[in-house]
mmCIF file of C-alpha atoms in Angstrom:
data_model
loop_
_atom_site.group_PDB
_atom_site.id
_atom_site.type_symbol
_atom_site.label_atom_id
_atom_site.label_comp_id
_atom_site.label_asym_id
_atom_site.label_seq_id
_atom_site.Cartn_x
_atom_site.Cartn_y
_atom_site.Cartn_z
ATOM 1 C CA UNK A 1 -0.001 0.176 -0.058
ATOM 2 C CA UNK A 2 1.309 3.503 -0.982
ATOM 3 C CA UNK A 3 1.084 6.280 1.662
ATOM 4 C CA UNK A 4 -0.516 9.314 0.550
ATOM 5 C CA UNK A 5 0.787 12.657 1.489
ATOM 6 C CA UNK A 6 -1.198 14.834 3.325
ATOM 7 C CA UNK A 7 -1.298 18.569 2.824
ATOM 8 C CA UNK A 8 -0.335 20.404 5.993
ATOM 9 C CA UNK A 9 -3.492 21.709 8.040
ATOM 10 C CA UNK A 10 -2.314 24.990 8.541
ATOM 11 C CA UNK A 11 -0.477 27.078 5.943
ATOM 12 C CA UNK A 12 2.439 28.977 6.816
ATOM 13 C CA UNK A 13 1.912 32.675 6.909
ATOM 14 C CA UNK A 14 4.365 35.569 7.580
ATOM 15 C CA UNK A 15 3.549 38.250 9.908
ATOM 16 C CA UNK A 16 4.863 41.852 9.869
ATOM 17 C CA UNK A 17 6.703 42.769 12.891
ATOM 18 C CA UNK A 18 5.574 45.781 14.963
ATOM 19 C CA UNK A 19 8.193 48.254 15.045
ATOM 20 C CA UNK A 20 8.190 51.058 17.888
ATOM 21 C CA UNK A 21 9.934 54.090 16.772
ATOM 22 C CA UNK A 22 10.624 56.863 19.334
ATOM 23 C CA UNK A 23 12.597 59.959 19.141
ATOM 24 C CA UNK A 24 12.974 62.024 22.603
ATOM 25 C CA UNK A 25 12.101 65.711 21.807
ATOM 26 C CA UNK A 26 15.143 68.007 22.505
ATOM 27 C CA UNK A 27 15.414 68.333 26.352
ATOM 28 C CA UNK A 28 15.587 71.943 26.843
ATOM 29 C CA UNK A 29 12.929 72.987 24.132
ATOM 30 C CA UNK A 30 10.157 71.237 25.887
ATOM 31 C CA UNK A 31 7.698 73.126 28.122
ATOM 32 C CA UNK A 32 7.453 72.185 31.899
ATOM 33 C CA UNK A 33 4.236 71.818 33.492
ATOM 34 C CA UNK A 34 4.476 72.753 37.145
ATOM 35 C CA UNK A 35 0.746 73.339 38.086
ATOM 36 C CA UNK A 36 -2.812 73.410 36.872
ATOM 37 C CA UNK A 37 -2.413 76.873 35.657
ATOM 38 C CA UNK A 38 0.550 75.964 33.382
ATOM 39 C CA UNK A 39 -1.648 72.892 32.085
ATOM 40 C CA UNK A 40 -4.560 75.081 31.228
ATOM 41 C CA UNK A 41 -2.394 77.794 29.538
ATOM 42 C CA UNK A 42 -0.657 75.159 27.205
ATOM 43 C CA UNK A 43 -4.055 73.668 26.436
ATOM 44 C CA UNK A 44 -5.637 76.989 25.300
ATOM 45 C CA UNK A 45 -2.754 77.539 23.170
ATOM 46 C CA UNK A 46 -3.526 74.139 21.544
ATOM 47 C CA UNK A 47 -7.183 73.817 21.479
ATOM 48 C CA UNK A 48 -9.204 76.148 18.828
ATOM 49 C CA UNK A 49 -11.333 78.362 21.386
ATOM 50 C CA UNK A 50 -13.875 78.941 18.774
ATOM 51 C CA UNK A 51 -15.101 75.295 19.292
ATOM 52 C CA UNK A 52 -14.922 75.367 23.205
ATOM 53 C CA UNK A 53 -18.620 76.522 23.465
ATOM 54 C CA UNK A 54 -19.790 74.432 20.662
ATOM 55 C CA UNK A 55 -19.656 70.712 21.720
ATOM 56 C CA UNK A 56 -17.523 68.641 24.069
ATOM 57 C CA UNK A 57 -13.796 67.632 23.128
ATOM 58 C CA UNK A 58 -11.320 65.282 24.974
ATOM 59 C CA UNK A 59 -7.585 65.888 25.138
ATOM 60 C CA UNK A 60 -4.350 64.383 26.704
ATOM 61 C CA UNK A 61 -1.204 66.058 27.586
ATOM 62 C CA UNK A 62 1.628 63.514 27.536
ATOM 63 C CA UNK A 63 4.655 64.264 29.891
ATOM 64 C CA UNK A 64 8.084 63.178 30.413
ATOM 65 C CA UNK A 65 9.444 62.188 34.014
ATOM 66 C CA UNK A 66 10.636 65.610 34.352
ATOM 67 C CA UNK A 67 7.075 66.945 33.611
ATOM 68 C CA UNK A 68 8.198 68.092 30.073
ATOM 69 C CA UNK A 69 5.405 68.439 27.631
ATOM 70 C CA UNK A 70 6.077 65.652 25.067
ATOM 71 C CA UNK A 71 2.804 66.490 23.095
ATOM 72 C CA UNK A 72 -1.116 67.125 23.437
ATOM 73 C CA UNK A 73 -3.508 65.101 21.402
ATOM 74 C CA UNK A 74 -7.191 65.694 20.903
ATOM 75 C CA UNK A 75 -8.658 62.082 21.731
ATOM 76 C CA UNK A 76 -12.299 62.519 20.971
ATOM 77 C CA UNK A 77 -15.159 65.003 19.726
ATOM 78 C CA UNK A 78 -18.583 64.580 21.198
ATOM 79 C CA UNK A 79 -21.897 66.428 21.352
ATOM 80 C CA UNK A 80 -23.145 69.605 23.498
ATOM 81 C CA UNK A 81 -23.503 67.183 26.686
ATOM 82 C CA UNK A 82 -20.924 64.608 26.430
ATOM 83 C CA UNK A 83 -17.682 63.054 24.670
ATOM 84 C CA UNK A 84 -17.097 59.221 24.348
ATOM 85 C CA UNK A 85 -13.590 58.516 25.514
ATOM 86 C CA UNK A 86 -11.544 55.661 24.444
ATOM 87 C CA UNK A 87 -9.088 54.775 27.447
ATOM 88 C CA UNK A 88 -7.359 52.406 25.304
ATOM 89 C CA UNK A 89 -6.277 55.193 22.738
ATOM 90 C CA UNK A 90 -5.097 57.157 25.600
ATOM 91 C CA UNK A 91 -2.836 54.445 26.665
ATOM 92 C CA UNK A 92 -1.680 53.681 23.229
ATOM 93 C CA UNK A 93 -0.301 57.494 22.843
ATOM 94 C CA UNK A 94 1.065 57.266 26.416
ATOM 95 C CA UNK A 95 3.127 54.198 25.374
ATOM 96 C CA UNK A 96 4.220 55.267 22.088
ATOM 97 C CA UNK A 97 5.473 58.654 23.225
ATOM 98 C CA UNK A 98 7.239 56.893 26.254
ATOM 99 C CA UNK A 99 5.226 59.376 28.680
ATOM 100 C CA UNK A 100 5.783 58.957 32.289
ATOM 101 C CA UNK A 101 2.744 61.011 33.279
ATOM 102 C CA UNK A 102 -0.536 62.464 31.679
ATOM 103 C CA UNK A 103 -2.805 65.273 32.352
ATOM 104 C CA UNK A 104 -6.404 64.860 30.617
ATOM 105 C CA UNK A 105 -8.899 67.549 30.111
ATOM 106 C CA UNK A 106 -12.039 68.146 28.483
ATOM 107 C CA UNK A 107 -14.476 71.010 27.966
ATOM 108 C CA UNK A 108 -18.060 71.777 29.289
ATOM 109 C CA UNK A 109 -20.032 73.979 26.432
ATOM 110 C CA UNK A 110 -22.774 74.679 29.220
ATOM 111 C CA UNK A 111 -20.185 76.761 31.216
ATOM 112 C CA UNK A 112 -20.731 74.611 34.230
ATOM 113 C CA UNK A 113 -17.426 73.771 35.871
ATOM 114 C CA UNK A 114 -18.446 71.128 38.325
ATOM 115 C CA UNK A 115 -17.757 67.610 37.410
ATOM 116 C CA UNK A 116 -20.249 65.044 36.512
ATOM 117 C CA UNK A 117 -20.444 61.459 37.919
ATOM 118 C CA UNK A 118 -19.280 60.329 34.617
ATOM 119 C CA UNK A 119 -16.085 62.557 34.708
ATOM 120 C CA UNK A 120 -15.279 61.375 38.275
ATOM 121 C CA UNK A 121 -15.881 57.881 37.126
ATOM 122 C CA UNK A 122 -13.644 58.181 34.055
ATOM 123 C CA UNK A 123 -10.803 59.758 36.207
ATOM 124 C CA UNK A 124 -10.917 57.072 38.559
ATOM 125 C CA UNK A 125 -10.792 54.352 35.751
ATOM 126 C CA UNK A 126 -7.954 56.076 34.082
ATOM 127 C CA UNK A 127 -6.088 56.626 37.227
ATOM 128 C CA UNK A 128 -6.225 52.926 38.071
ATOM 129 C CA UNK A 129 -5.250 51.769 34.473
ATOM 130 C CA UNK A 130 -2.421 53.998 34.261
ATOM 131 C CA UNK A 131 -0.768 52.681 37.467
ATOM 132 C CA UNK A 132 -0.693 49.223 35.213
ATOM 133 C CA UNK A 133 1.977 50.948 32.924
ATOM 134 C CA UNK A 134 3.742 52.892 35.595
ATOM 135 C CA UNK A 135 2.172 56.178 34.237
ATOM 136 C CA UNK A 136 0.891 58.797 36.524
ATOM 137 C CA UNK A 137 -2.375 60.412 36.077
ATOM 138 C CA UNK A 138 -1.444 63.865 37.307
ATOM 139 C CA UNK A 139 -4.772 65.809 36.709
ATOM 140 C CA UNK A 140 -7.935 66.192 34.910
ATOM 141 C CA UNK A 141 -9.007 69.592 33.889
ATOM 142 C CA UNK A 142 -12.482 70.790 33.092
ATOM 143 C CA UNK A 143 -12.381 73.766 30.797
ATOM 144 C CA UNK A 144 -15.005 76.325 29.844
ATOM 145 C CA UNK A 145 -14.419 79.509 27.773
ATOM 146 C CA UNK A 146 -13.975 81.644 30.775
ATOM 147 C CA UNK A 147 -12.447 79.581 33.252
ATOM 148 C CA UNK A 148 -11.220 75.910 34.346
ATOM 149 C CA UNK A 149 -11.308 73.513 37.327
ATOM 150 C CA UNK A 150 -8.564 70.844 38.286
ATOM 151 C CA UNK A 151 -9.370 67.541 39.941
ATOM 152 C CA UNK A 152 -5.984 67.780 41.353
ATOM 153 C CA UNK A 153 -6.286 71.056 42.951
ATOM 154 C CA UNK A 154 -9.540 70.007 44.556
ATOM 155 C CA UNK A 155 -8.094 66.760 45.642
ATOM 156 C CA UNK A 156 -10.363 64.687 43.594
ATOM 157 C CA UNK A 157 -7.651 62.584 42.234
#
């Protein structure tokens, strides 16, 4: 009896290697965040102030171990009363930028500065998940066109 050659059950396929590329910004050219007012000033320079009363937006500021700003990114755009935030995307940016700390912010088009239960819940979740990556959530700011409030200044973080 002749033996039949069986085709392999699985075909061999190739996968692309994931490459991570990071170039540290020039050390003495980065802005340093020392307090919530610094964060607010840098965020306001980044965001479009014509949209702040229009709908909610969510931003993340990425910082080095020396609290130097590596970058700022707009994570999400919502509607007049909420913004969906993908925590996974925040952590992806944090890891790709090799950030040691983050500051998050969003705006309230209503002008009301007090945080909602959803804002508090998100902050707690983000603080806990950031610890898994040895990243510190330094603050969560709520901005309006006139003012801002800081979770850190109010000991909510």
